[in-house]
Amino acid sequence: MKKTTLLHEGKAKKVFLTEDSDLVIQEFKDDATAFNNKKKGTIADKGVVNNAISCKLFSLLEENGIRTHLVEKLSDRDMLCKRLDIIKVEVVVRNVAAGSLVKRYGFSEGTVLDQPIVEFYLKNDDLDDPLMNESHAVALGVATLEELEVLRSRAVAVNTVLKEFFAGRKLMLVDFKLEFGRYDHGILLGDEISPDTCRLWDLETKEKLDKDRFRFDLGGVEDAYSEVQRRVLSLD
Ligand code: TMP
């Protein structure tokens, strides 16, 4: 399958149309942004690493009955995907307090939550992706209540599979963000799952092995991404 026209360029990926109107190609870039574009940089080979990790994790989810937009990995940076009508809701699942949960509610970082917290954010860069509840989402017309219920339960199911998988690779799945889209009367998981969109800590040392190293200038960004790739792709 070949790229035709550029459909959309985001902060970390380009999306191209293909000769098949049902399929698009996601090209993973090395560009990195944080705090809604206020911090910009590049992470060497991030695109290659995130494509490899995302393809592996989407395949794992498919094996566990969770439908995703992945069709196949085409090359180092290119993923062939079903073309979704993206739902403008970012779904965050948290197992351990970190990031904005600490800032907004005063949890201490590292507190293990009894139950995962699921949050909805409006996908809108101009508004800085504000936190919202179901009423806001319905009033804004971004999703129906029924769709939001699907997003919530699907996100919890993804968490169950990924948490166990990462623990087997000596990684703690602290939190992550998912995006979904409508496809053929159903809803599929889209976008990517990578150290850009997850917080992953070494299970024993609690060392941060994700985009927080870039966000907060912790150093060793490339090494952290390739360590996650090594563990995710390691054979059981
Ligand atoms: P947060 O603690 O900053 O709200 O982030 C929660 C999780 O969501 C974390 O794993 C990083 C991820 N995330 C994104 O993938 N994109 C974003 O724009 C933001 C704000 C967070």
mmCIF file of C-alpha atoms and ligand atoms in Angstrom:
data_model
loop_
_atom_site.group_PDB
_atom_site.id
_atom_site.type_symbol
_atom_site.label_atom_id
_atom_site.label_comp_id
_atom_site.label_asym_id
_atom_site.label_seq_id
_atom_site.Cartn_x
_atom_site.Cartn_y
_atom_site.Cartn_z
ATOM 1 C CA MET A 1 0.000 0.000 0.000
ATOM 2 C CA LYS A 2 1.343 3.467 -0.946
ATOM 3 C CA LYS A 3 0.875 6.931 0.563
ATOM 4 C CA THR A 4 -1.044 9.358 -1.626
ATOM 5 C CA THR A 5 -2.077 12.718 -0.106
ATOM 6 C CA LEU A 6 -1.125 14.051 3.331
ATOM 7 C CA LEU A 7 -4.381 14.100 5.270
ATOM 8 C CA HIS A 8 -3.177 15.503 8.573
ATOM 9 C CA GLU A 9 0.075 16.398 10.319
ATOM 10 C CA GLY A 10 0.038 16.153 14.097
ATOM 11 C CA LYS A 11 2.761 16.762 16.657
ATOM 12 C CA ALA A 12 4.193 13.239 16.518
ATOM 13 C CA LYS A 13 2.756 11.704 13.348
ATOM 14 C CA LYS A 14 1.697 12.389 9.788
ATOM 15 C CA VAL A 15 -1.378 10.641 8.405
ATOM 16 C CA PHE A 16 -1.561 9.878 4.687
ATOM 17 C CA LEU A 17 -4.420 8.720 2.504
ATOM 18 C CA THR A 18 -3.794 5.597 0.419
ATOM 19 C CA GLU A 19 -5.230 4.110 -2.754
ATOM 20 C CA ASP A 20 -7.801 2.365 -0.540
ATOM 21 C CA SER A 21 -10.293 4.887 0.887
ATOM 22 C CA ASP A 22 -10.742 2.732 4.035
ATOM 23 C CA LEU A 23 -7.041 2.738 4.904
ATOM 24 C CA VAL A 24 -4.504 5.374 5.993
ATOM 25 C CA ILE A 25 -0.786 5.267 6.771
ATOM 26 C CA GLN A 26 0.485 6.749 10.041
ATOM 27 C CA GLU A 27 4.100 7.916 9.746
ATOM 28 C CA PHE A 28 5.815 8.267 13.108
ATOM 29 C CA LYS A 29 8.107 11.328 13.429
ATOM 30 C CA ASP A 30 11.007 12.027 15.791
ATOM 31 C CA ASP A 31 9.469 15.381 16.779
ATOM 32 C CA ALA A 32 8.593 15.665 20.432
ATOM 33 C CA THR A 33 6.418 18.274 22.098
ATOM 34 C CA ALA A 34 5.221 18.707 25.633
ATOM 35 C CA PHE A 35 2.828 20.965 27.507
ATOM 36 C CA ASN A 36 0.754 21.416 24.349
ATOM 37 C CA ASN A 37 3.591 22.491 22.091
ATOM 38 C CA LYS A 38 5.214 24.911 24.575
ATOM 39 C CA LYS A 39 8.297 22.675 24.675
ATOM 40 C CA LYS A 40 9.638 21.320 21.403
ATOM 41 C CA GLY A 41 12.494 19.055 20.436
ATOM 42 C CA THR A 42 13.383 15.825 18.737
ATOM 43 C CA ILE A 43 14.146 12.419 20.160
ATOM 44 C CA ALA A 44 16.475 10.465 17.858
ATOM 45 C CA ASP A 45 14.702 7.469 16.298
ATOM 46 C CA LYS A 46 11.585 7.983 18.440
ATOM 47 C CA GLY A 47 9.385 7.408 15.397
ATOM 48 C CA VAL A 48 10.939 4.022 14.714
ATOM 49 C CA VAL A 49 10.717 2.982 18.366
ATOM 50 C CA ASN A 50 7.130 4.183 18.880
ATOM 51 C CA ASN A 51 5.924 2.503 15.691
ATOM 52 C CA ALA A 52 7.495 -0.820 16.752
ATOM 53 C CA ILE A 53 6.094 -0.594 20.302
ATOM 54 C CA SER A 54 2.626 0.485 19.126
ATOM 55 C CA CYS A 55 2.380 -2.317 16.556
ATOM 56 C CA LYS A 56 3.349 -4.890 19.175
ATOM 57 C CA LEU A 57 0.864 -3.549 21.747
ATOM 58 C CA PHE A 58 -2.015 -3.238 19.261
ATOM 59 C CA SER A 59 -1.382 -6.854 18.162
ATOM 60 C CA LEU A 60 -1.395 -7.942 21.801
ATOM 61 C CA LEU A 61 -4.718 -6.170 22.360
ATOM 62 C CA GLU A 62 -6.205 -7.761 19.229
ATOM 63 C CA GLU A 63 -5.116 -11.183 20.552
ATOM 64 C CA ASN A 64 -7.064 -10.310 23.687
ATOM 65 C CA GLY A 65 -10.229 -9.415 21.795
ATOM 66 C CA ILE A 66 -9.818 -5.623 21.748
ATOM 67 C CA ARG A 67 -10.240 -4.215 18.259
ATOM 68 C CA THR A 68 -7.746 -1.596 17.050
ATOM 69 C CA HIS A 69 -7.057 0.320 13.847
ATOM 70 C CA LEU A 70 -3.832 -1.630 13.160
ATOM 71 C CA VAL A 71 -3.746 -3.445 9.824
ATOM 72 C CA GLU A 72 0.003 -4.070 9.597
ATOM 73 C CA LYS A 73 3.438 -2.585 10.185
ATOM 74 C CA LEU A 74 4.639 -1.457 6.754
ATOM 75 C CA SER A 75 8.145 -0.233 7.555
ATOM 76 C CA ASP A 76 10.247 1.272 10.343
ATOM 77 C CA ARG A 77 8.121 4.395 10.588
ATOM 78 C CA ASP A 78 4.896 3.474 8.794
ATOM 79 C CA MET A 79 1.800 1.761 10.171
ATOM 80 C CA LEU A 80 -1.098 0.804 7.890
ATOM 81 C CA CYS A 81 -4.366 1.547 9.691
ATOM 82 C CA LYS A 82 -8.104 1.535 9.166
ATOM 83 C CA ARG A 83 -9.301 5.097 8.562
ATOM 84 C CA LEU A 84 -11.258 6.159 11.632
ATOM 85 C CA ASP A 85 -13.559 9.069 12.322
ATOM 86 C CA ILE A 86 -11.590 10.141 15.402
ATOM 87 C CA ILE A 87 -13.678 10.848 18.499
ATOM 88 C CA LYS A 88 -12.493 14.139 20.005
ATOM 89 C CA VAL A 89 -12.078 12.625 23.458
ATOM 90 C CA GLU A 90 -8.738 11.647 25.014
ATOM 91 C CA VAL A 91 -9.233 8.858 27.533
ATOM 92 C CA VAL A 92 -6.670 8.676 30.339
ATOM 93 C CA VAL A 93 -6.393 5.677 32.670
ATOM 94 C CA ARG A 94 -4.334 5.921 35.858
ATOM 95 C CA ASN A 95 -3.079 3.147 38.123
ATOM 96 C CA VAL A 96 -0.551 5.201 40.085
ATOM 97 C CA ALA A 97 -0.644 8.926 40.904
ATOM 98 C CA ALA A 98 1.611 11.065 38.700
ATOM 99 C CA GLY A 99 1.491 14.073 36.395
ATOM 100 C CA SER A 100 -1.651 16.179 36.381
ATOM 101 C CA LEU A 101 -3.343 13.962 38.999
ATOM 102 C CA VAL A 102 -0.669 15.039 41.486
ATOM 103 C CA LYS A 103 -0.896 18.697 40.415
ATOM 104 C CA ARG A 104 -4.688 18.913 40.319
ATOM 105 C CA TYR A 105 -5.713 16.878 43.371
ATOM 106 C CA GLY A 106 -2.633 16.773 45.624
ATOM 107 C CA PHE A 107 -1.948 13.016 45.544
ATOM 108 C CA SER A 108 1.672 12.157 46.324
ATOM 109 C CA GLU A 109 3.474 10.884 43.261
ATOM 110 C CA GLY A 110 3.717 7.101 43.312
ATOM 111 C CA THR A 111 0.556 6.471 45.355
ATOM 112 C CA VAL A 112 -0.945 3.225 44.054
ATOM 113 C CA LEU A 113 -4.671 3.744 43.413
ATOM 114 C CA ASP A 114 -7.118 1.096 44.723
ATOM 115 C CA GLN A 115 -9.104 1.296 41.483
ATOM 116 C CA PRO A 116 -7.953 2.728 38.161
ATOM 117 C CA ILE A 117 -9.117 6.307 37.550
ATOM 118 C CA VAL A 118 -10.572 6.965 34.086
ATOM 119 C CA GLU A 119 -10.682 10.564 32.853
ATOM 120 C CA PHE A 120 -12.002 12.209 29.696
ATOM 121 C CA TYR A 121 -10.277 15.214 28.125
ATOM 122 C CA LEU A 122 -11.552 17.260 25.190
ATOM 123 C CA LYS A 123 -9.168 16.792 22.251
ATOM 124 C CA ASN A 124 -8.695 20.456 21.377
ATOM 125 C CA ASP A 125 -5.213 22.017 21.353
ATOM 126 C CA ASP A 126 -6.594 25.576 21.214
ATOM 127 C CA LEU A 127 -8.281 24.942 24.575
ATOM 128 C CA ASP A 128 -5.329 22.954 26.024
ATOM 129 C CA ASP A 129 -7.287 19.654 26.089
ATOM 130 C CA PRO A 130 -9.439 20.457 29.158
ATOM 131 C CA LEU A 131 -10.605 17.751 31.565
ATOM 132 C CA MET A 132 -14.333 17.123 31.064
ATOM 133 C CA ASN A 133 -17.127 14.863 32.268
ATOM 134 C CA GLU A 134 -19.773 13.014 30.273
ATOM 135 C CA SER A 135 -22.221 15.959 30.377
ATOM 136 C CA HIS A 136 -19.625 18.273 28.846
ATOM 137 C CA ALA A 137 -18.813 15.760 26.112
ATOM 138 C CA VAL A 138 -22.475 15.260 25.220
ATOM 139 C CA ALA A 139 -23.224 19.011 25.340
ATOM 140 C CA LEU A 140 -20.227 19.664 23.070
ATOM 141 C CA GLY A 141 -21.497 16.998 20.682
ATOM 142 C CA VAL A 142 -18.178 15.118 20.628
ATOM 143 C CA ALA A 143 -19.670 11.777 21.708
ATOM 144 C CA THR A 144 -22.930 10.236 22.892
ATOM 145 C CA LEU A 145 -23.420 8.825 26.390
ATOM 146 C CA GLU A 146 -23.468 5.327 24.885
ATOM 147 C CA GLU A 147 -20.149 5.960 23.104
ATOM 148 C CA LEU A 148 -18.593 7.313 26.306
ATOM 149 C CA GLU A 149 -19.614 4.131 28.127
ATOM 150 C CA VAL A 150 -17.898 2.095 25.387
ATOM 151 C CA LEU A 151 -14.758 4.261 25.686
ATOM 152 C CA ARG A 152 -14.694 3.836 29.458
ATOM 153 C CA SER A 153 -15.125 0.058 29.455
ATOM 154 C CA ARG A 154 -12.769 -0.418 26.506
ATOM 155 C CA ALA A 155 -10.104 1.698 28.254
ATOM 156 C CA VAL A 156 -10.433 -0.391 31.421
ATOM 157 C CA ALA A 157 -10.089 -3.584 29.354
ATOM 158 C CA VAL A 158 -6.963 -2.180 27.649
ATOM 159 C CA ASN A 159 -5.558 -1.354 31.084
ATOM 160 C CA THR A 160 -6.080 -4.904 32.353
ATOM 161 C CA VAL A 161 -4.202 -6.396 29.388
ATOM 162 C CA LEU A 162 -1.387 -3.839 29.285
ATOM 163 C CA LYS A 163 -0.770 -3.693 33.038
ATOM 164 C CA GLU A 164 -0.179 -7.427 33.175
ATOM 165 C CA PHE A 165 1.925 -7.436 30.002
ATOM 166 C CA PHE A 166 4.169 -4.586 31.204
ATOM 167 C CA ALA A 167 4.548 -6.137 34.672
ATOM 168 C CA GLY A 168 5.873 -9.257 32.925
ATOM 169 C CA ARG A 169 8.475 -6.992 31.306
ATOM 170 C CA LYS A 170 9.396 -5.432 34.692
ATOM 171 C CA LEU A 171 7.594 -2.177 33.875
ATOM 172 C CA MET A 172 4.914 -0.440 35.926
ATOM 173 C CA LEU A 173 2.095 1.021 33.846
ATOM 174 C CA VAL A 174 1.505 4.238 35.789
ATOM 175 C CA ASP A 175 -0.950 5.895 33.387
ATOM 176 C CA PHE A 176 -1.686 6.276 29.687
ATOM 177 C CA LYS A 177 -3.833 8.069 27.116
ATOM 178 C CA LEU A 178 -5.963 6.442 24.432
ATOM 179 C CA GLU A 179 -7.856 7.739 21.419
ATOM 180 C CA PHE A 180 -10.712 5.957 19.706
ATOM 181 C CA GLY A 181 -12.572 6.361 16.435
ATOM 182 C CA ARG A 182 -15.753 5.301 14.715
ATOM 183 C CA TYR A 183 -15.406 2.677 11.995
ATOM 184 C CA ASP A 184 -18.091 0.685 10.219
ATOM 185 C CA HIS A 185 -20.809 1.101 12.917
ATOM 186 C CA GLY A 186 -18.336 0.257 15.698
ATOM 187 C CA ILE A 187 -15.576 1.882 17.738
ATOM 188 C CA LEU A 188 -11.897 0.949 17.356
ATOM 189 C CA LEU A 189 -8.838 1.934 19.364
ATOM 190 C CA GLY A 190 -6.669 4.301 17.319
ATOM 191 C CA ASP A 191 -3.590 6.553 17.520
ATOM 192 C CA GLU A 192 -0.572 4.950 19.264
ATOM 193 C CA ILE A 193 0.522 3.395 22.548
ATOM 194 C CA SER A 194 4.130 4.286 23.287
ATOM 195 C CA PRO A 195 6.401 5.984 25.822
ATOM 196 C CA ASP A 196 4.962 9.262 24.423
ATOM 197 C CA THR A 197 1.476 8.354 25.615
ATOM 198 C CA CYS A 198 2.179 6.158 28.662
ATOM 199 C CA ARG A 199 4.060 6.645 31.908
ATOM 200 C CA LEU A 200 6.225 3.581 32.451
ATOM 201 C CA TRP A 201 8.464 3.112 35.485
ATOM 202 C CA ASP A 202 10.944 0.338 36.126
ATOM 203 C CA LEU A 203 9.052 -2.007 38.442
ATOM 204 C CA GLU A 204 11.867 -2.228 40.983
ATOM 205 C CA THR A 205 13.811 1.033 40.847
ATOM 206 C CA LYS A 206 10.821 3.222 39.804
ATOM 207 C CA GLU A 207 13.087 4.873 37.246
ATOM 208 C CA LYS A 208 11.030 6.853 34.716
ATOM 209 C CA LEU A 209 11.280 5.332 31.234
ATOM 210 C CA ASP A 210 8.929 7.575 29.254
ATOM 211 C CA LYS A 211 8.319 11.069 27.907
ATOM 212 C CA ASP A 212 8.620 12.605 31.390
ATOM 213 C CA ARG A 213 12.401 12.377 30.786
ATOM 214 C CA PHE A 214 11.904 14.845 27.896
ATOM 215 C CA ARG A 215 9.194 16.935 29.602
ATOM 216 C CA PHE A 216 11.313 17.581 32.685
ATOM 217 C CA ASP A 217 14.836 17.459 31.161
ATOM 218 C CA LEU A 218 15.839 14.346 33.090
ATOM 219 C CA GLY A 219 18.348 13.239 30.418
ATOM 220 C CA GLY A 220 18.709 9.770 28.935
ATOM 221 C CA VAL A 221 15.569 10.152 26.819
ATOM 222 C CA GLU A 222 16.678 7.986 23.868
ATOM 223 C CA ASP A 223 18.045 5.307 26.199
ATOM 224 C CA ALA A 224 14.737 5.142 28.074
ATOM 225 C CA TYR A 225 12.719 4.752 24.865
ATOM 226 C CA SER A 226 14.998 2.024 23.541
ATOM 227 C CA GLU A 227 14.949 0.217 26.882
ATOM 228 C CA VAL A 228 11.132 0.142 26.729
ATOM 229 C CA GLN A 229 11.340 -1.134 23.141
ATOM 230 C CA ARG A 230 13.804 -3.838 24.182
ATOM 231 C CA ARG A 231 11.550 -5.037 27.001
ATOM 232 C CA VAL A 232 8.301 -4.828 25.008
ATOM 233 C CA LEU A 233 9.741 -6.711 22.036
ATOM 234 C CA SER A 234 11.682 -9.257 24.086
ATOM 235 C CA LEU A 235 10.459 -12.793 23.586
ATOM 236 C CA ASP A 236 8.621 -14.400 26.504
HETATM 237 P P1 TMP B 1 -1.191 13.868 32.585
HETATM 238 O O1 TMP B 1 -0.802 13.344 33.939
HETATM 239 O O2 TMP B 1 -0.295 14.968 32.107
HETATM 240 O O3 TMP B 1 -2.655 14.253 32.550
HETATM 241 O O4 TMP B 1 -1.006 12.678 31.544
HETATM 242 C C1 TMP B 1 -1.639 11.438 31.724
HETATM 243 C C2 TMP B 1 -1.150 10.454 30.691
HETATM 244 O O5 TMP B 1 -1.564 10.828 29.390
HETATM 245 C C3 TMP B 1 0.375 10.326 30.593
HETATM 246 O O6 TMP B 1 0.700 8.955 30.403
HETATM 247 C C4 TMP B 1 0.754 11.100 29.374
HETATM 248 C C5 TMP B 1 -0.464 11.013 28.510
HETATM 249 N N1 TMP B 1 -0.700 12.226 27.741
HETATM 250 C C6 TMP B 1 -0.679 12.181 26.367
HETATM 251 O O7 TMP B 1 -0.451 11.131 25.766
HETATM 252 N N2 TMP B 1 -0.931 13.327 25.687
HETATM 253 C C7 TMP B 1 -1.217 14.499 26.293
HETATM 254 O O8 TMP B 1 -1.451 15.498 25.615
HETATM 255 C C8 TMP B 1 -1.232 14.545 27.736
HETATM 256 C C9 TMP B 1 -1.525 15.816 28.471
HETATM 257 C C10 TMP B 1 -0.978 13.373 28.408
#
